[in-house]
CSV table of C-alpha atoms and ligand atoms in Angstrom, one decimal:
chain,number,residue,atom,x,y,z
T,50,MET,CA,144.8,105.4,-91.4
T,51,PRO,CA,142.5,102.4,-90.5
T,52,HIS,CA,138.9,102.8,-91.2
T,53,ALA,CA,137.2,104.2,-88.1
T,54,PRO,CA,133.5,103.2,-87.7
T,55,ALA,CA,131.4,106.1,-86.2
T,56,SER,CA,129.5,103.6,-84.1
T,57,PRO,CA,130.3,99.9,-84.2
T,58,VAL,CA,127.7,97.2,-84.9
T,59,LEU,CA,127.4,94.9,-81.9
T,60,ARG,CA,126.3,91.3,-82.0
T,61,ARG,CA,126.2,88.3,-79.8
T,62,ALA,CA,129.0,85.7,-80.3
T,63,THR,CA,128.4,82.2,-81.6
T,64,ALA,CA,130.4,79.0,-80.8
T,65,ASP,CA,132.2,79.5,-84.1
T,66,ASP,CA,133.7,82.9,-82.9
T,67,LEU,CA,135.9,81.4,-80.2
T,68,ARG,CA,139.1,81.4,-82.4
T,69,ALA,CA,138.5,84.9,-83.7
T,70,ILE,CA,137.9,86.1,-80.1
T,71,THR,CA,141.1,84.6,-78.9
T,72,THR,CA,143.0,86.1,-81.9
T,73,THR,CA,141.6,89.6,-81.1
T,74,ASP,CA,142.3,89.2,-77.4
T,75,GLY,CA,145.8,87.7,-78.0
T,76,ARG,CA,146.7,90.7,-80.2
T,77,GLY,CA,145.3,93.1,-77.6
T,78,PHE,CA,147.3,91.5,-74.7
T,79,GLY,CA,150.4,90.6,-76.8
T,80,VAL,CA,149.8,86.8,-76.4
T,81,HIS,CA,149.7,84.0,-78.9
T,82,TYR,CA,147.1,81.4,-77.8
T,83,SER,CA,147.9,77.9,-78.8
T,84,ASP,CA,145.3,75.4,-80.1
T,85,THR,CA,145.6,73.7,-76.7
T,86,ASP,CA,144.9,77.0,-74.9
T,87,ILE,CA,141.8,77.5,-77.0
T,88,GLU,CA,140.5,74.0,-76.5
T,89,ASP,CA,141.2,74.3,-72.8
T,90,PHE,CA,139.1,77.4,-72.6
T,91,ARG,CA,136.2,76.1,-74.7
T,92,PRO,CA,134.3,74.4,-71.8
T,93,LEU,CA,134.2,77.8,-70.0
T,94,PHE,CA,133.1,79.7,-73.1
T,95,ASP,CA,129.4,80.5,-73.3
T,96,PRO,CA,128.9,82.4,-76.5
T,97,ASP,CA,125.6,83.9,-75.3
T,98,ARG,CA,127.6,85.8,-72.7
T,99,TYR,CA,130.0,87.5,-75.3
T,100,LEU,CA,129.4,90.6,-77.3
T,101,LEU,CA,131.4,91.5,-80.4
T,102,ALA,CA,131.9,94.8,-82.1
T,103,GLN,CA,132.3,94.9,-85.8
T,104,ASP,CA,132.7,97.6,-88.5
T,105,PRO,CA,129.2,98.6,-89.8
T,106,ALA,CA,130.8,98.5,-93.3
T,107,ASP,CA,131.0,94.7,-92.8
T,108,GLY,CA,127.3,94.7,-92.0
T,109,ALA,CA,128.0,92.5,-89.0
T,110,LYS,CA,129.0,89.6,-91.2
T,111,GLN,CA,130.0,86.6,-89.1
T,112,ASP,CA,133.4,86.5,-90.8
T,113,GLY,CA,134.1,90.2,-90.7
T,114,PRO,CA,137.0,91.3,-88.5
T,115,ILE,CA,136.2,91.6,-84.8
T,116,LEU,CA,137.1,95.1,-83.5
T,117,GLY,CA,136.1,94.5,-79.9
T,118,VAL,CA,135.1,91.9,-77.4
T,119,THR,CA,133.6,91.7,-73.9
T,120,GLY,CA,132.3,88.6,-72.1
T,121,SER,CA,131.4,87.5,-68.7
T,122,PHE,CA,131.5,84.4,-66.4
T,123,PRO,CA,128.5,83.5,-64.3
T,124,PHE,CA,129.8,83.6,-60.7
T,125,GLU,CA,128.0,83.6,-57.3
T,126,VAL,CA,129.7,86.1,-55.0
T,127,THR,CA,129.5,86.1,-51.2
T,128,LEU,CA,128.4,89.1,-49.2
T,129,PRO,CA,129.2,90.0,-45.6
T,130,GLY,CA,126.9,87.8,-43.6
T,131,GLY,CA,127.1,84.9,-45.9
T,132,ALA,CA,124.3,85.5,-48.5
T,133,THR,CA,125.4,85.1,-52.1
T,134,LEU,CA,124.3,86.9,-55.3
T,135,PRO,CA,124.6,85.8,-58.9
T,136,ALA,CA,127.2,88.2,-60.4
T,137,PRO,CA,128.6,88.3,-63.9
T,138,GLY,CA,132.4,88.6,-63.9
T,139,VAL,CA,133.3,90.8,-66.9
T,140,THR,CA,136.2,89.3,-68.9
T,141,TRP,CA,138.0,89.1,-72.2
T,142,VAL,CA,137.7,92.8,-72.8
T,143,THR,CA,139.7,93.9,-75.8
T,144,VAL,CA,139.5,96.4,-78.6
T,145,ALA,CA,141.6,95.9,-81.7
T,146,VAL,CA,144.9,97.8,-81.5
T,147,THR,CA,144.0,99.6,-84.8
T,148,HIS,CA,140.7,101.0,-83.4
T,149,ARG,CA,141.3,102.2,-79.9
T,150,ARG,CA,139.9,105.4,-78.3
T,151,ARG,CA,137.0,105.6,-80.7
T,152,GLY,CA,134.3,104.6,-78.2
T,153,ILE,CA,134.2,100.8,-79.0
T,154,LEU,CA,134.7,99.8,-75.3
T,155,ARG,CA,132.1,102.3,-74.2
T,156,ALA,CA,129.6,100.9,-76.7
T,157,LEU,CA,130.3,97.3,-75.6
T,158,MET,CA,130.2,98.2,-71.9
T,159,THR,CA,126.9,100.0,-72.3
T,160,GLU,CA,125.2,97.2,-74.2
T,161,GLN,CA,126.7,94.5,-71.9
T,162,HIS,CA,125.6,96.3,-68.7
T,163,ARG,CA,122.1,97.0,-70.0
T,164,GLY,CA,121.9,93.2,-70.5
T,165,PHE,CA,123.1,92.5,-66.9
T,166,VAL,CA,120.4,94.9,-65.6
T,167,ALA,CA,117.7,93.2,-67.8
T,168,ASP,CA,118.8,89.8,-66.5
T,169,GLY,CA,118.3,91.1,-62.9
T,170,SER,CA,121.9,91.1,-61.8
T,171,ALA,CA,122.5,93.2,-58.7
T,172,VAL,CA,126.2,93.5,-59.0
T,173,SER,CA,128.9,92.9,-61.7
T,174,LEU,CA,132.6,92.2,-61.2
T,175,LEU,CA,135.9,92.4,-63.0
T,176,THR,CA,139.6,92.4,-62.5
T,177,ALA,CA,141.2,95.3,-64.3
T,178,SER,CA,144.3,95.3,-66.6
T,179,GLU,CA,144.7,99.0,-65.9
T,180,GLY,CA,143.4,101.1,-63.0
T,181,ALA,CA,142.2,104.0,-65.0
T,182,ILE,CA,139.6,102.2,-67.2
T,183,TYR,CA,136.7,101.1,-65.1
T,184,GLY,CA,135.9,103.9,-62.5
T,185,ARG,CA,134.0,105.7,-65.2
T,186,PHE,CA,131.7,102.7,-65.6
T,187,GLY,CA,130.9,102.7,-61.9
T,188,TYR,CA,133.4,100.1,-60.7
T,189,GLY,CA,135.4,100.4,-57.5
T,190,ILE,CA,138.2,98.3,-55.9
T,191,THR,CA,136.7,95.6,-53.8
T,192,THR,CA,139.5,93.2,-52.9
T,193,GLN,CA,143.2,93.7,-52.6
T,194,HIS,CA,146.0,91.2,-52.3
T,195,ARG,CA,149.7,91.2,-51.8
T,196,ALA,CA,152.5,89.0,-53.0
T,197,VAL,CA,154.8,87.9,-50.1
T,198,GLU,CA,158.1,86.2,-49.8
T,199,ILE,CA,159.4,84.3,-46.8
T,200,THR,CA,163.0,83.3,-46.3
T,201,ARG,CA,162.1,79.8,-44.9
T,202,ARG,CA,165.0,79.3,-42.5
T,203,ARG,CA,164.4,82.6,-40.7
T,204,ALA,CA,160.6,82.0,-40.4
T,205,THR,CA,160.5,80.0,-37.2
T,206,PHE,CA,157.2,79.5,-35.4
T,207,ARG,CA,156.9,81.3,-32.1
T,208,PRO,CA,156.9,79.0,-29.0
T,209,GLY,CA,153.3,77.9,-28.4
T,210,ALA,CA,152.1,78.5,-31.9
T,211,PRO,CA,149.5,75.9,-32.8
T,212,ASP,CA,150.8,72.7,-34.5
T,213,PRO,CA,147.6,70.8,-35.3
T,214,GLY,CA,149.0,68.4,-37.9
T,215,GLY,CA,146.6,66.4,-40.1
T,216,VAL,CA,148.1,67.4,-43.5
T,217,ARG,CA,148.5,64.7,-46.3
T,218,GLU,CA,150.3,64.9,-49.6
T,219,ILE,CA,148.0,63.9,-52.4
T,220,ASP,CA,148.1,63.7,-56.2
T,221,GLY,CA,146.1,65.9,-58.7
T,222,ASN,CA,143.3,63.3,-59.1
T,223,GLU,CA,142.6,63.3,-55.4
T,224,ALA,CA,143.0,67.0,-55.2
T,225,ARG,CA,140.3,67.4,-58.0
T,226,LEU,CA,137.9,65.3,-55.8
T,227,LEU,CA,138.6,66.9,-52.4
T,228,PHE,CA,139.3,70.6,-53.1
T,229,PRO,CA,135.9,71.8,-54.4
T,230,ASP,CA,134.1,71.0,-51.2
T,231,ILE,CA,136.7,72.8,-49.1
T,232,HIS,CA,136.7,75.7,-51.5
T,233,ARG,CA,132.9,75.9,-51.3
T,234,ARG,CA,133.0,76.0,-47.5
T,235,TRP,CA,135.7,78.8,-47.7
T,236,THR,CA,133.6,80.9,-50.1
T,237,ALA,CA,130.7,80.8,-47.6
T,238,LEU,CA,132.9,82.5,-45.0
T,239,VAL,CA,134.6,85.2,-47.0
T,240,PRO,CA,133.0,88.3,-48.5
T,241,GLY,CA,133.9,88.8,-52.2
T,242,ALA,CA,134.6,85.0,-52.6
T,243,LEU,CA,133.7,83.6,-56.0
T,244,SER,CA,132.1,80.3,-56.7
T,245,ARG,CA,133.8,77.8,-59.1
T,246,SER,CA,131.8,75.6,-61.5
T,247,GLU,CA,132.9,72.0,-62.3
T,248,ALA,CA,134.2,73.3,-65.6
T,249,TRP,CA,136.2,75.9,-63.8
T,250,TRP,CA,137.7,73.3,-61.5
T,251,ASP,CA,138.7,71.1,-64.5
T,252,ASN,CA,140.4,74.1,-66.1
T,253,HIS,CA,142.1,75.1,-62.8
T,254,MET,CA,143.6,71.6,-62.3
T,255,LEU,CA,144.9,71.2,-65.9
T,256,ASP,CA,148.4,72.5,-64.8
T,257,ARG,CA,149.7,72.8,-68.4
T,258,GLU,CA,153.5,73.0,-68.7
T,259,SER,CA,153.2,76.3,-70.6
T,260,ARG,CA,151.7,77.9,-67.5
T,261,ARG,CA,154.3,76.7,-65.0
T,262,GLY,CA,156.8,79.5,-65.5
T,263,GLY,CA,159.7,77.0,-65.4
T,264,GLY,CA,158.5,75.4,-62.2
T,265,THR,CA,157.6,71.8,-61.5
T,266,ALA,CA,154.1,70.4,-61.9
T,267,LEU,CA,151.9,71.1,-58.9
T,268,PHE,CA,152.2,69.4,-55.6
T,269,HIS,CA,149.1,69.3,-53.4
T,270,LEU,CA,148.6,69.2,-49.6
T,271,VAL,CA,145.2,68.6,-48.0
T,272,HIS,CA,143.8,68.9,-44.5
T,273,ALA,CA,140.2,68.2,-43.5
T,274,ASP,CA,139.5,72.0,-43.7
T,275,GLY,CA,142.1,73.4,-46.1
T,276,TYR,CA,144.5,72.7,-48.9
T,277,ALA,CA,147.6,74.1,-50.6
T,278,SER,CA,148.9,73.7,-54.2
T,279,TYR,CA,152.5,74.7,-54.9
T,280,ARG,CA,155.3,74.2,-57.4
T,281,ILE,CA,159.1,74.2,-56.9
T,282,GLU,CA,161.4,76.4,-58.9
T,283,HIS,CA,164.6,74.5,-58.5
T,284,GLY,CA,167.0,77.2,-59.9
T,285,GLU,CA,165.7,79.7,-57.4
T,286,ARG,CA,165.1,77.2,-54.7
T,287,THR,CA,161.7,78.6,-54.4
T,288,CYS,CA,158.3,77.1,-53.4
T,289,ARG,CA,155.7,79.1,-55.2
T,290,VAL,CA,152.3,78.7,-53.5
T,291,VAL,CA,149.7,78.8,-56.2
T,292,GLU,CA,146.7,78.5,-53.9
T,293,LEU,CA,146.2,78.1,-50.1
T,294,VAL,CA,142.7,77.9,-48.8
T,295,SER,CA,141.8,77.4,-45.2
T,296,VAL,CA,138.4,77.2,-43.6
T,297,THR,CA,139.7,77.0,-40.1
T,298,ALA,CA,142.7,78.5,-38.2
T,299,GLU,CA,143.9,74.9,-37.5
T,300,ALA,CA,144.0,74.1,-41.2
T,301,HIS,CA,145.9,77.4,-41.9
T,302,ALA,CA,148.5,76.7,-39.2
T,303,ALA,CA,148.9,73.0,-40.2
T,304,LEU,CA,149.4,73.9,-43.9
T,305,TRP,CA,151.9,76.6,-43.1
T,306,ARG,CA,153.8,74.3,-40.8
T,307,VAL,CA,154.4,71.9,-43.7
T,308,LEU,CA,155.2,74.7,-46.3
T,309,LEU,CA,157.8,76.3,-43.9
T,310,ALA,CA,159.4,72.9,-43.3
T,311,LEU,CA,160.3,72.2,-46.9
T,312,ASP,CA,164.0,71.4,-46.7
T,313,LEU,CA,166.0,72.4,-49.8
T,314,VAL,CA,163.7,75.4,-50.3
T,315,GLU,CA,165.2,78.9,-49.6
T,316,THR,CA,162.1,81.0,-50.3
T,317,VAL,CA,158.4,80.4,-50.0
T,318,ALA,CA,156.6,82.9,-52.3
T,319,VAL,CA,152.8,83.5,-52.4
T,320,TRP,CA,151.4,85.4,-55.3
T,321,SER,CA,148.1,86.2,-53.6
T,322,HIS,CA,148.3,86.5,-49.8
T,323,PRO,CA,145.3,88.0,-48.0
T,324,LEU,CA,145.9,91.3,-46.4
T,325,ASP,CA,144.5,90.0,-43.1
T,326,ASP,CA,146.2,86.6,-43.2
T,327,PRO,CA,147.3,85.7,-39.6
T,328,LEU,CA,150.6,83.9,-40.6
T,329,GLY,CA,152.7,86.7,-39.1
T,330,TYR,CA,151.2,86.0,-35.7
T,331,LEU,CA,152.3,82.4,-35.8
T,332,LEU,CA,155.9,83.3,-36.3
T,333,ALA,CA,158.6,84.4,-33.9
T,334,ASP,CA,159.4,87.3,-36.2
T,335,PRO,CA,156.2,88.6,-38.0
T,336,ARG,CA,158.4,90.7,-40.3
T,337,GLN,CA,159.6,87.6,-42.1
T,338,VAL,CA,156.3,87.7,-44.1
T,339,ARG,CA,157.7,90.3,-46.5
T,340,THR,CA,155.2,92.1,-48.8
T,341,THR,CA,156.8,92.5,-52.2
T,342,ARG,CA,153.7,93.8,-54.0
T,343,LEU,CA,150.3,95.2,-53.2
T,344,ARG,CA,147.6,95.2,-55.8
T,345,ASP,CA,143.9,95.8,-56.4
T,346,GLY,CA,142.2,92.5,-57.1
T,347,MET,CA,138.5,92.5,-57.9
T,348,TRP,CA,136.4,95.5,-58.8
T,349,ALA,CA,132.6,95.6,-58.3
T,350,ARG,CA,129.8,97.8,-59.7
T,351,VAL,CA,126.4,97.8,-58.1
T,352,LEU,CA,123.5,97.5,-60.7
T,353,ASP,CA,120.5,97.2,-58.3
T,354,VAL,CA,121.1,99.2,-55.2
T,355,PRO,CA,118.1,97.8,-53.1
T,356,ALA,CA,118.8,94.2,-54.1
T,357,ALA,CA,122.5,94.4,-53.3
T,358,LEU,CA,122.2,96.4,-50.0
T,359,SER,CA,119.4,94.3,-48.6
T,360,ALA,CA,121.2,91.0,-49.3
T,361,ARG,CA,124.1,91.7,-46.9
T,362,ARG,CA,124.3,92.0,-43.1
T,363,TYR,CA,125.7,95.0,-41.3
T,364,ARG,CA,128.1,95.2,-38.3
T,365,THR,CA,125.9,97.7,-36.5
T,366,GLU,CA,122.4,99.0,-36.8
T,367,VAL,CA,122.1,101.6,-39.6
T,368,ASP,CA,119.2,103.7,-40.9
T,369,VAL,CA,120.4,106.1,-43.6
T,370,VAL,CA,119.4,107.5,-47.0
T,371,LEU,CA,122.1,107.0,-49.6
T,372,ASP,CA,121.9,109.5,-52.5
T,373,VAL,CA,123.7,107.6,-55.3
T,374,HIS,CA,125.1,109.3,-58.4
T,375,ASP,CA,125.4,107.0,-61.5
T,376,PRO,CA,126.4,108.9,-64.6
T,377,PHE,CA,127.1,105.7,-66.7
T,378,LEU,CA,123.8,103.8,-66.3
T,379,ASP,CA,121.6,106.3,-64.6
T,380,LEU,CA,120.5,103.7,-62.0
T,381,GLY,CA,121.1,106.0,-59.1
T,382,GLY,CA,118.7,108.0,-56.9
T,383,ARG,CA,117.9,108.1,-53.2
T,384,PHE,CA,117.7,104.8,-51.3
T,385,ARG,CA,116.8,104.3,-47.6
T,386,LEU,CA,118.7,101.5,-46.0
T,387,ARG,CA,117.7,100.0,-42.7
T,388,GLY,CA,120.0,97.2,-41.6
T,389,GLY,CA,121.9,95.5,-38.9
T,390,PRO,CA,123.5,92.2,-37.9
T,391,ASP,CA,120.3,90.2,-38.5
T,392,GLY,CA,119.1,91.5,-41.8
T,393,ALA,CA,118.4,94.6,-43.9
T,394,GLU,CA,115.9,96.2,-46.2
T,395,CYS,CA,116.5,98.9,-48.7
T,396,GLU,CA,114.0,100.8,-50.9
T,397,ARG,CA,114.0,103.7,-53.3
T,398,VAL,CA,112.6,106.9,-51.7
T,399,ALA,CA,111.8,110.4,-52.8
T,400,ALA,CA,113.5,112.2,-49.9
T,401,GLY,CA,114.1,112.2,-46.1
T,402,GLY,CA,116.4,110.8,-43.5
T,403,PRO,CA,120.0,111.5,-42.8
T,404,SER,CA,121.7,111.3,-46.1
T,405,VAL,CA,125.0,110.4,-47.5
T,406,ALA,CA,125.7,111.3,-51.1
T,407,MET,CA,128.0,109.1,-53.1
T,408,ASP,CA,129.3,108.1,-56.5
T,409,ILE,CA,128.2,104.6,-57.6
T,410,ALA,CA,131.9,103.7,-57.9
T,411,GLY,CA,132.2,103.9,-54.1
T,412,LEU,CA,129.3,101.5,-53.5
T,413,GLY,CA,131.0,98.3,-54.6
T,414,PRO,CA,133.9,98.8,-52.2
T,415,LEU,CA,131.4,99.5,-49.4
T,416,LEU,CA,129.1,96.6,-50.3
T,417,PHE,CA,131.8,94.0,-49.7
T,418,GLY,CA,133.0,95.7,-46.5
T,419,GLY,CA,136.6,96.1,-47.5
T,420,GLU,CA,136.8,99.9,-47.6
T,421,ARG,CA,135.8,102.4,-44.9
T,422,ALA,CA,133.2,105.0,-45.8
T,423,ALA,CA,135.4,107.5,-44.0
T,424,THR,CA,138.2,106.7,-46.5
T,425,LEU,CA,135.9,107.1,-49.5
T,426,ALA,CA,134.8,110.4,-48.0
T,427,ARG,CA,138.4,111.6,-47.7
T,428,GLY,CA,138.8,110.5,-51.4
T,429,GLY,CA,135.8,112.5,-52.5
T,430,LEU,CA,133.6,109.6,-53.5
T,431,LEU,CA,131.2,110.1,-50.7
T,432,GLU,CA,130.0,113.1,-48.7
T,433,SER,CA,127.6,114.1,-46.0
T,434,ASP,CA,126.6,117.2,-44.1
T,435,ASP,CA,125.6,114.9,-41.2
T,436,PRO,CA,128.7,113.6,-39.4
T,437,ALA,CA,126.6,111.1,-37.4
T,438,ALA,CA,125.2,109.6,-40.7
T,439,LEU,CA,128.7,109.3,-42.1
T,440,ARG,CA,130.0,107.6,-38.8
T,441,GLY,CA,127.0,105.3,-38.9
T,442,VAL,CA,127.7,104.1,-42.5
T,443,ASP,CA,131.4,103.8,-41.7
T,444,ALA,CA,130.7,101.5,-38.7
T,445,ALA,CA,127.9,99.5,-40.3
T,446,PHE,CA,129.5,98.5,-43.6
T,447,LEU,CA,132.8,97.1,-42.3
T,448,ALA,CA,132.9,93.3,-42.6
T,449,ASP,CA,134.3,90.8,-40.0
T,450,ARG,CA,137.1,90.0,-42.4
T,451,LEU,CA,138.6,91.6,-45.5
T,452,PRO,CA,137.1,90.6,-48.8
T,453,GLN,CA,138.9,88.2,-51.1
T,454,HIS,CA,137.8,86.9,-54.5
T,455,GLY,CA,140.0,83.9,-54.6
T,456,THR,CA,139.6,83.1,-58.3
T,457,GLU,CA,141.3,85.0,-61.1
T,458,PHE,CA,139.3,85.7,-64.2
G,690,ACO,C1,137.9,93.2,-67.4
G,690,ACO,C2,139.0,93.1,-68.4
G,690,ACO,O1,139.0,92.2,-69.2
G,690,ACO,S1,140.4,94.1,-68.3
G,690,ACO,C3,141.2,94.1,-69.8
G,690,ACO,C4,141.0,95.3,-70.6
G,690,ACO,N1,141.7,95.1,-71.9
G,690,ACO,C5,143.0,95.5,-72.1
G,690,ACO,O2,143.7,96.0,-71.2
G,690,ACO,C6,143.6,95.1,-73.4
G,690,ACO,C7,144.3,96.3,-74.1
G,690,ACO,N2,143.5,97.5,-74.2
G,690,ACO,C8,142.4,97.5,-75.0
G,690,ACO,O3,142.0,96.6,-75.6
G,690,ACO,C9,141.7,98.9,-75.1
G,690,ACO,O4,142.6,99.9,-74.9
G,690,ACO,C10,140.6,99.1,-74.0
G,690,ACO,C11,139.6,97.9,-74.1
G,690,ACO,C12,141.2,99.1,-72.6
G,690,ACO,C13,139.9,100.4,-74.3
G,690,ACO,O5,139.1,100.3,-75.5
G,690,ACO,P1,138.8,101.6,-76.3
G,690,ACO,O6,137.8,101.2,-77.4
G,690,ACO,O7,140.0,102.3,-76.7
G,690,ACO,O8,138.0,102.5,-75.2
G,690,ACO,P2,137.0,103.7,-75.5
G,690,ACO,O9,137.5,104.5,-76.7
G,690,ACO,O10,135.6,103.2,-75.6
G,690,ACO,O11,137.1,104.5,-74.2
G,690,ACO,C14,136.1,104.7,-73.3
G,690,ACO,C15,136.6,105.6,-72.2
G,690,ACO,O12,137.7,104.9,-71.5
G,690,ACO,C16,138.9,105.7,-71.6
G,690,ACO,N3,140.0,104.7,-71.7
G,690,ACO,C17,140.0,103.6,-72.5
G,690,ACO,N4,141.1,102.9,-72.3
G,690,ACO,C18,141.8,103.5,-71.3
G,690,ACO,C19,143.0,103.3,-70.7
G,690,ACO,N5,143.8,102.2,-71.0
G,690,ACO,N6,143.4,104.1,-69.7
G,690,ACO,C20,142.6,105.2,-69.3
G,690,ACO,N7,141.4,105.5,-69.9
G,690,ACO,C21,141.0,104.7,-70.9
G,690,ACO,C22,138.7,106.5,-72.8
G,690,ACO,O13,139.5,107.7,-72.7
G,690,ACO,C23,137.3,106.9,-72.8
G,690,ACO,O14,137.0,107.8,-71.8
G,690,ACO,P3,135.7,108.8,-71.9
G,690,ACO,O15,134.6,108.0,-72.5
G,690,ACO,O16,135.4,109.1,-70.5
G,690,ACO,O17,136.1,109.9,-72.8
């Protein structure tokens, strides 16, 4: 049996830990990271944002084996109404295969999230490798996305569908210059959308052969208000859309007109297609946008209820007391929210008002407007004796469009 520490020693990473972190993570995920992978990641690696778990028998020696890792990226995330909040995106979570189910993840998550609270973060985010892990830490599903496939020859545009034009083919250098501004304008519109730093853009555009899955290098299309990056898989005669971002309906239609006119391509495949994407309405047969997979995307956990709820806008006027239960961090309590389309305020209260009781894991999905309070109530994450209060929350928290995070991490 491997040695099992009763309670691991936690320490902050240093720049020298990157290789050991990637080794632990690679073993955890069954991946061998190359030297190039490690050096590509280095500009995104801020050691201060990484916590490592070690065996107390090693006395937290820098060179002792790493038993567990968690880190975070510093994102800004958009809320319904357009305000943004700084939000750590939890990442690189792994526990050594020899030391699982002994509380190492719980120890790391507890320390890391206490740090987020101390730093004043109102919300934290992650994408989950498995769905059963993070609900206990107060996270709930905030974005969903679907993979779609389109048989190109059958996907004709309906008569009268817009054909705005204005798309150019560009190379990777021009894409690196033009895409960040378009992406920034897109993040301002979409709840849940994540900011990208310059270092993130550099990494995103590297397009290493090892990450192409047998496809070509990226091709890029740009419009004044949108862009698309794709690769061709010749054996499958497939165009794989890696990213399509549109700030306007015109850009969306113009980019899809080009993608669906790619002769020699049988299938256009999109890995992450928004649930409320309007492409089907442009086609003579909307069913040609075939969903092949539906997945949860980003999960969110509220860390500061008043700060998070007062930063967003609400679809209808709402005045309600939320009674939030937070067994993991004990940051719950009763909060009065008064909000509407023009602004909101939220404060901790002792009692009073129509109240809705909820688990903290339901608050992330509500905050970004992608889940109905009525659905959470049917799922047992939220309840109220006052049907009018529940209807009020249900109507007020919906966003104008479904949340998307847009950046995998
Ligand atoms: C945001 C991201 O980075 S997602 C990536 C997560 N990492 C991976 O999937 C890599 C492979 N897996 C691992 O490294 C580990 O199994 C981890 C990190 C998921 C879990 O680490 P462990 O140290 O085994 O977790 P720990 O023992 O602290 O468990 C904490 C709780 O989560 C539960 N749990 C842990 N892993 C899982 C799982 N895969 N499925 C369901 N429940 C789980 C435990 O039962 C425990 O529950 P309890 O405290 O309510 O009794």
